[in-house]
Short mmCIF file of C-alpha atoms in Angstrom, two decimals:
data_model
loop_
_atom_site.label_atom_id
_atom_site.label_comp_id
_atom_site.label_asym_id
_atom_site.label_seq_id
_atom_site.Cartn_x
_atom_site.Cartn_y
_atom_site.Cartn_z
CA UNK A 8 -3.47 -46.91 18.18
CA UNK A 9 -6.32 -45.10 19.83
CA UNK A 10 -7.33 -41.37 18.79
CA UNK A 11 -6.09 -39.08 20.89
CA UNK A 12 -7.57 -35.60 20.10
CA UNK A 13 -6.80 -32.08 21.59
CA UNK A 14 -9.19 -29.27 21.04
CA UNK A 15 -7.97 -25.88 21.42
CA UNK A 16 -10.51 -23.22 22.21
CA UNK A 17 -12.82 -25.96 23.62
CA UNK A 18 -14.84 -23.71 25.81
CA UNK A 19 -16.11 -21.50 23.14
CA UNK A 20 -19.43 -21.64 20.82
CA UNK A 21 -18.22 -24.47 18.56
CA UNK A 22 -15.60 -26.19 20.58
CA UNK A 23 -17.95 -26.78 23.54
CA UNK A 24 -20.27 -28.95 21.41
CA UNK A 25 -17.48 -30.52 19.27
CA UNK A 26 -15.73 -31.80 22.57
CA UNK A 27 -18.91 -33.44 23.88
CA UNK A 28 -19.47 -35.02 20.52
CA UNK A 29 -16.08 -36.41 20.10
CA UNK A 30 -16.02 -37.79 23.69
CA UNK A 31 -18.98 -39.55 22.62
CA UNK A 32 -17.28 -41.13 19.62
CA UNK A 33 -13.52 -41.74 20.89
CA UNK A 34 -14.26 -41.73 24.51
CA UNK A 35 -14.17 -39.14 27.24
CA UNK A 36 -10.53 -39.91 28.14
CA UNK A 37 -9.23 -39.48 24.65
CA UNK A 38 -10.53 -36.23 23.86
CA UNK A 39 -8.69 -33.46 25.93
CA UNK A 40 -10.46 -29.77 26.09
CA UNK A 41 -7.76 -27.05 25.91
CA UNK A 42 -8.43 -23.46 26.46
CA UNK A 43 -7.10 -20.44 28.61
CA UNK A 44 -10.21 -20.62 30.69
CA UNK A 45 -12.51 -23.11 32.15
CA UNK A 46 -15.77 -24.03 30.34
CA UNK A 47 -18.97 -25.54 31.23
CA UNK A 48 -19.99 -27.76 33.88
CA UNK A 49 -20.81 -30.60 31.44
CA UNK A 50 -17.36 -30.21 29.65
CA UNK A 51 -15.33 -30.00 32.57
CA UNK A 52 -16.97 -32.96 34.19
CA UNK A 53 -17.08 -35.33 31.32
CA UNK A 54 -13.31 -35.47 30.35
CA UNK A 55 -9.69 -34.07 30.86
CA UNK A 56 -9.14 -30.52 30.77
CA UNK A 57 -6.01 -28.52 30.38
CA UNK A 58 -4.88 -24.83 30.09
CA UNK A 59 -3.61 -24.42 26.82
CA UNK A 60 -2.66 -20.78 25.22
CA UNK A 61 -2.97 -20.99 21.69
CA UNK A 62 -0.18 -18.47 21.40
CA UNK A 63 2.24 -20.47 22.94
CA UNK A 64 3.56 -23.35 21.10
CA UNK A 65 5.34 -24.72 24.31
CA UNK A 66 2.03 -24.74 26.20
CA UNK A 67 0.41 -26.99 23.11
CA UNK A 68 3.21 -29.23 22.47
CA UNK A 69 3.54 -30.04 26.29
CA UNK A 70 -0.17 -31.10 26.33
CA UNK A 71 0.34 -33.04 22.64
CA UNK A 72 3.21 -34.95 24.12
CA UNK A 73 1.91 -35.75 27.48
CA UNK A 74 -1.57 -37.21 26.26
CA UNK A 75 0.05 -38.40 22.88
CA UNK A 76 -2.09 -36.51 20.64
CA UNK A 77 -2.38 -37.15 16.99
CA UNK A 78 -5.34 -35.03 15.99
CA UNK A 79 -5.66 -31.28 16.71
CA UNK A 80 -8.77 -29.13 16.26
CA UNK A 81 -7.86 -25.56 16.39
CA UNK A 82 -10.98 -23.79 17.37
CA UNK A 83 -9.35 -20.86 18.82
CA UNK A 84 -9.89 -17.47 17.03
CA UNK A 85 -10.85 -13.75 17.35
CA UNK A 86 -14.26 -13.37 15.42
CA UNK A 87 -15.14 -10.76 13.00
CA UNK A 88 -17.01 -8.11 15.12
CA UNK A 89 -14.32 -8.22 17.95
CA UNK A 90 -11.32 -8.43 15.50
CA UNK A 91 -12.39 -4.99 13.84
CA UNK A 92 -11.96 -3.61 17.41
CA UNK A 93 -8.41 -5.15 17.92
CA UNK A 94 -7.10 -5.63 14.47
CA UNK A 95 -3.36 -6.42 15.23
CA UNK A 96 -4.24 -8.86 18.18
CA UNK A 97 -6.86 -10.75 16.08
CA UNK A 98 -4.20 -11.13 13.26
CA UNK A 99 -1.78 -12.43 15.85
CA UNK A 100 -3.97 -14.76 17.43
CA UNK A 101 -5.50 -16.22 14.28
CA UNK A 102 -2.30 -16.60 12.29
CA UNK A 103 0.42 -17.38 15.28
CA UNK A 104 -1.82 -20.30 16.35
CA UNK A 105 -2.19 -21.82 13.01
CA UNK A 106 1.55 -21.71 12.38
CA UNK A 107 1.98 -23.48 15.54
CA UNK A 108 -0.17 -26.30 14.87
CA UNK A 109 0.93 -26.62 11.26
CA UNK A 110 4.64 -26.74 12.28
CA UNK A 111 4.21 -29.27 14.88
CA UNK A 112 2.18 -31.31 12.24
CA UNK A 113 5.23 -30.52 9.74
CA UNK A 114 7.70 -31.85 12.30
CA UNK A 115 5.68 -35.23 12.59
CA UNK A 116 4.43 -34.79 16.10
CA UNK A 117 0.70 -35.03 15.39
CA UNK A 118 -1.02 -36.49 12.42
CA UNK A 119 -4.02 -34.44 11.39
CA UNK A 120 -5.50 -30.92 12.00
CA UNK A 121 -8.72 -29.55 11.89
CA UNK A 122 -8.93 -25.73 11.18
CA UNK A 123 -12.08 -23.71 10.69
CA UNK A 124 -12.42 -20.96 7.96
CA UNK A 125 -15.33 -18.90 7.33
CA UNK A 126 -17.75 -17.24 4.92
CA UNK A 127 -15.59 -14.40 5.97
CA UNK A 128 -13.25 -15.19 3.19
CA UNK A 129 -15.48 -13.70 0.66
CA UNK A 130 -15.88 -9.82 -0.06
CA UNK A 131 -18.02 -7.36 -1.67
CA UNK A 132 -16.69 -8.72 -4.99
CA UNK A 133 -17.64 -12.13 -4.48
CA UNK A 134 -20.89 -13.41 -6.17
CA UNK A 135 -23.61 -12.98 -3.65
CA UNK A 136 -25.67 -15.97 -4.44
CA UNK A 137 -25.07 -19.47 -4.36
CA UNK A 138 -21.32 -18.70 -3.99
CA UNK A 139 -19.16 -21.11 -5.60
CA UNK A 140 -16.30 -23.04 -4.08
CA UNK A 141 -13.68 -21.17 -6.23
CA UNK A 142 -14.69 -17.61 -6.57
CA UNK A 143 -13.33 -14.12 -6.47
CA UNK A 144 -12.17 -13.50 -2.58
CA UNK A 145 -11.44 -10.04 -1.71
CA UNK A 146 -12.28 -9.96 1.99
CA UNK A 147 -12.79 -6.47 3.69
CA UNK A 148 -12.50 -7.51 7.41
CA UNK A 149 -9.47 -8.50 9.40
CA UNK A 150 -11.15 -11.97 10.40
CA UNK A 151 -11.76 -12.59 6.88
CA UNK A 152 -8.40 -11.66 5.68
CA UNK A 153 -6.69 -13.73 8.41
CA UNK A 154 -8.97 -16.88 7.47
CA UNK A 155 -8.02 -16.08 3.85
CA UNK A 156 -4.55 -15.96 4.44
CA UNK A 157 -4.78 -19.16 6.81
CA UNK A 158 -6.43 -21.14 3.70
CA UNK A 159 -3.45 -20.24 1.63
CA UNK A 160 -1.00 -21.66 4.26
CA UNK A 161 -2.93 -24.84 4.79
CA UNK A 162 -2.91 -25.93 1.32
CA UNK A 163 0.72 -24.69 1.11
CA UNK A 164 1.65 -26.94 4.19
CA UNK A 165 0.11 -29.78 2.57
CA UNK A 166 1.28 -29.55 -0.99
CA UNK A 167 5.09 -28.73 0.31
CA UNK A 168 5.21 -30.75 3.53
CA UNK A 169 2.38 -33.38 3.60
CA UNK A 170 0.57 -32.01 6.36
CA UNK A 171 -3.05 -33.50 6.60
CA UNK A 172 -5.08 -30.32 7.33
CA UNK A 173 -8.43 -30.08 6.85
CA UNK A 174 -11.02 -27.10 6.81
CA UNK A 175 -14.67 -25.85 6.46
CA UNK A 176 -15.87 -22.46 5.81
CA UNK A 177 -18.51 -22.28 8.32
CA UNK A 178 -21.66 -20.09 7.61
CA UNK A 179 -23.05 -18.22 10.92
CA UNK A 180 -23.74 -20.84 13.51
CA UNK A 181 -26.78 -21.00 15.78
CA UNK A 182 -26.48 -22.62 19.22
CA UNK A 183 -28.02 -22.81 22.47
CA UNK A 184 -25.66 -24.23 24.87
CA UNK A 185 -22.65 -21.44 24.85
CA UNK A 186 -23.06 -17.87 24.06
CA UNK A 187 -21.63 -16.60 20.81
CA UNK A 188 -18.30 -14.86 21.10
CA UNK A 189 -18.39 -11.83 18.98
CA UNK A 190 -19.36 -12.65 15.26
CA UNK A 191 -21.27 -10.68 12.90
CA UNK A 192 -24.00 -13.60 12.73
CA UNK A 193 -24.45 -13.51 16.51
CA UNK A 194 -27.58 -11.97 16.24
CA UNK A 195 -29.46 -15.04 15.26
CA UNK A 196 -28.45 -16.48 18.76
CA UNK A 197 -28.53 -13.49 20.99
CA UNK A 198 -32.11 -12.70 19.52
CA UNK A 199 -33.59 -16.04 21.39
CA UNK A 200 -31.91 -15.14 24.63
CA UNK A 201 -33.38 -11.54 24.76
CA UNK A 202 -36.83 -12.87 23.51
CA UNK A 203 -37.11 -14.90 26.63
CA UNK A 204 -35.20 -12.44 28.64
CA UNK A 205 -36.77 -9.28 27.91
CA UNK A 206 -39.61 -10.15 25.02
CA UNK A 207 -37.55 -7.57 23.13
CA UNK A 208 -34.20 -7.31 21.04
CA UNK A 209 -32.16 -4.52 19.61
CA UNK A 210 -30.73 -6.23 16.34
CA UNK A 211 -27.46 -4.67 15.06
CA UNK A 212 -28.33 -5.72 11.60
CA UNK A 213 -31.22 -4.43 9.01
CA UNK A 214 -34.64 -6.52 9.07
CA UNK A 215 -33.63 -7.61 5.36
CA UNK A 216 -29.90 -8.64 5.96
CA UNK A 217 -29.91 -12.13 4.41
CA UNK A 218 -26.97 -14.40 5.60
CA UNK A 219 -26.06 -18.04 5.21
CA UNK A 220 -26.52 -19.75 8.60
CA UNK A 221 -26.44 -23.41 10.12
CA UNK A 222 -27.84 -25.06 13.13
CA UNK A 223 -24.61 -25.97 15.28
CA UNK A 224 -25.45 -29.95 15.19
CA UNK A 225 -25.07 -29.86 11.55
CA UNK A 226 -21.76 -28.02 11.60
CA UNK A 227 -20.47 -30.48 14.25
CA UNK A 228 -21.83 -33.39 12.11
CA UNK A 229 -19.76 -31.97 9.03
CA UNK A 230 -16.63 -31.24 11.19
CA UNK A 231 -16.71 -34.99 12.28
CA UNK A 232 -17.62 -36.24 8.90
CA UNK A 233 -14.58 -34.28 7.16
CA UNK A 234 -12.27 -35.50 9.93
CA UNK A 235 -13.39 -38.99 9.56
CA UNK A 236 -13.06 -39.14 5.73
CA UNK A 237 -10.02 -40.67 4.02
CA UNK A 238 -7.50 -38.59 2.87
CA UNK A 239 -7.71 -39.25 -0.78
CA UNK A 240 -11.02 -38.01 -1.02
CA UNK A 241 -10.12 -34.19 0.67
CA UNK A 242 -9.43 -32.58 -2.72
CA UNK A 243 -9.70 -29.04 -1.49
CA UNK A 244 -6.53 -28.38 1.12
CA UNK A 245 -7.91 -24.74 1.46
CA UNK A 246 -11.15 -25.03 2.90
CA UNK A 247 -14.52 -26.53 1.98
CA UNK A 248 -17.66 -24.21 1.45
CA UNK A 249 -20.58 -25.53 3.75
CA UNK A 250 -24.35 -24.45 3.56
CA UNK A 251 -27.11 -24.81 5.73
CA UNK A 252 -29.97 -22.07 5.17
CA UNK A 253 -30.54 -18.53 4.77
CA UNK A 254 -32.91 -16.30 6.55
CA UNK A 255 -33.28 -12.46 7.59
CA UNK A 256 -33.38 -10.96 11.11
CA UNK A 257 -36.95 -10.23 10.40
CA UNK A 258 -37.93 -13.81 9.50
CA UNK A 259 -36.45 -15.16 12.64
CA UNK A 260 -38.25 -12.42 14.54
CA UNK A 261 -41.41 -13.58 12.89
CA UNK A 262 -41.12 -16.87 13.59
CA UNK A 263 -40.69 -16.10 17.55
CA UNK A 264 -43.58 -13.96 17.61
CA UNK A 265 -45.55 -17.13 16.95
CA UNK A 266 -44.54 -18.57 20.25
CA UNK A 267 -44.11 -15.11 22.07
CA UNK A 268 -46.81 -12.71 20.30
CA UNK A 269 -45.81 -9.58 22.33
CA UNK A 270 -42.14 -10.02 21.16
CA UNK A 271 -40.66 -6.73 19.44
CA UNK A 272 -37.47 -5.85 17.69
CA UNK A 273 -35.98 -2.61 16.90
CA UNK A 274 -33.21 -2.44 13.99
CA UNK A 275 -30.28 -0.34 14.82
CA UNK A 276 -27.61 -1.41 12.34
CA UNK A 277 -24.01 -0.45 13.61
CA UNK A 278 -20.60 -1.25 12.28
CA UNK A 279 -21.51 -4.93 11.65
CA UNK A 280 -23.74 -4.11 8.95
CA UNK A 281 -20.98 -3.17 6.39
CA UNK A 282 -19.26 -6.61 7.30
CA UNK A 283 -22.60 -8.60 6.75
CA UNK A 284 -23.22 -6.72 3.40
CA UNK A 285 -19.97 -8.02 2.20
CA UNK A 286 -20.67 -11.53 2.77
CA UNK A 287 -22.74 -13.85 0.50
CA UNK A 288 -26.45 -14.53 1.08
CA UNK A 289 -26.44 -18.25 0.00
CA UNK A 290 -23.52 -20.99 -0.55
CA UNK A 291 -22.99 -23.64 -3.38
CA UNK A 292 -21.38 -26.59 -1.17
CA UNK A 293 -21.54 -29.11 -3.88
CA UNK A 294 -17.97 -29.86 -3.87
CA UNK A 295 -18.23 -31.02 -0.24
CA UNK A 296 -21.11 -33.10 -1.08
CA UNK A 297 -19.29 -34.63 -4.05
CA UNK A 298 -15.73 -35.07 -2.02
CA UNK A 299 -16.89 -36.32 1.28
CA UNK A 300 -20.65 -36.76 1.37
#
């Protein structure tokens, strides 16, 4: 049977590029983009699109039934900085949407789930450098709490009901096709747009704030890879650490000035600084490398 995929949150920063990549692999008609709003021209014209509300189980189930979906990528979420402004709304979106998908899979209506976690699951008491797969987790943000809780539920549904759910703890992601959607690492995308537009950027983090980052293409590659791996190789049913590179706002600004010599940055840390300070500076993803290469 052909792989039929539904991506919920397909118009977001990750979802947009993930949808395009999966359509290249599985065929345009086999990858359905779902979101509460329309997306980029490339996404809308390359394959099927359906209005899907991640908070509405019936909305999800109807699309799954209509297209005979067997894999769901749940990319809809309220990210770290936005979630701090709307804690209850963020909790409801991040958790209810996950339960809808887990329960649909539990009932045998879909075969496989991808659900993204984040480095936000770590907290101020987590080892800062080379953060291991298993370690202290005391997240201090609504987003981090929801992601840590989600990890536990994913593992529970796998152990209790055999639900094939797979997950990656994304670091900060750098892309250019879609603007970021309210995360603490967003400066690393915004800085390029502002450099080209205004030759200046007001950075909301301190210049020496070191955070784990990854280029979007690598994150997409890892996401596709974990979903294509044989089930028996996926040993972590909570979520896997994933690492790319680590840098600071000052370092990225320095690189930009090599291309735009007059580019300037001012550093005006806001509430997002305390979020960044609670996260690791670098990640050990050796377990992911060992389990699914």
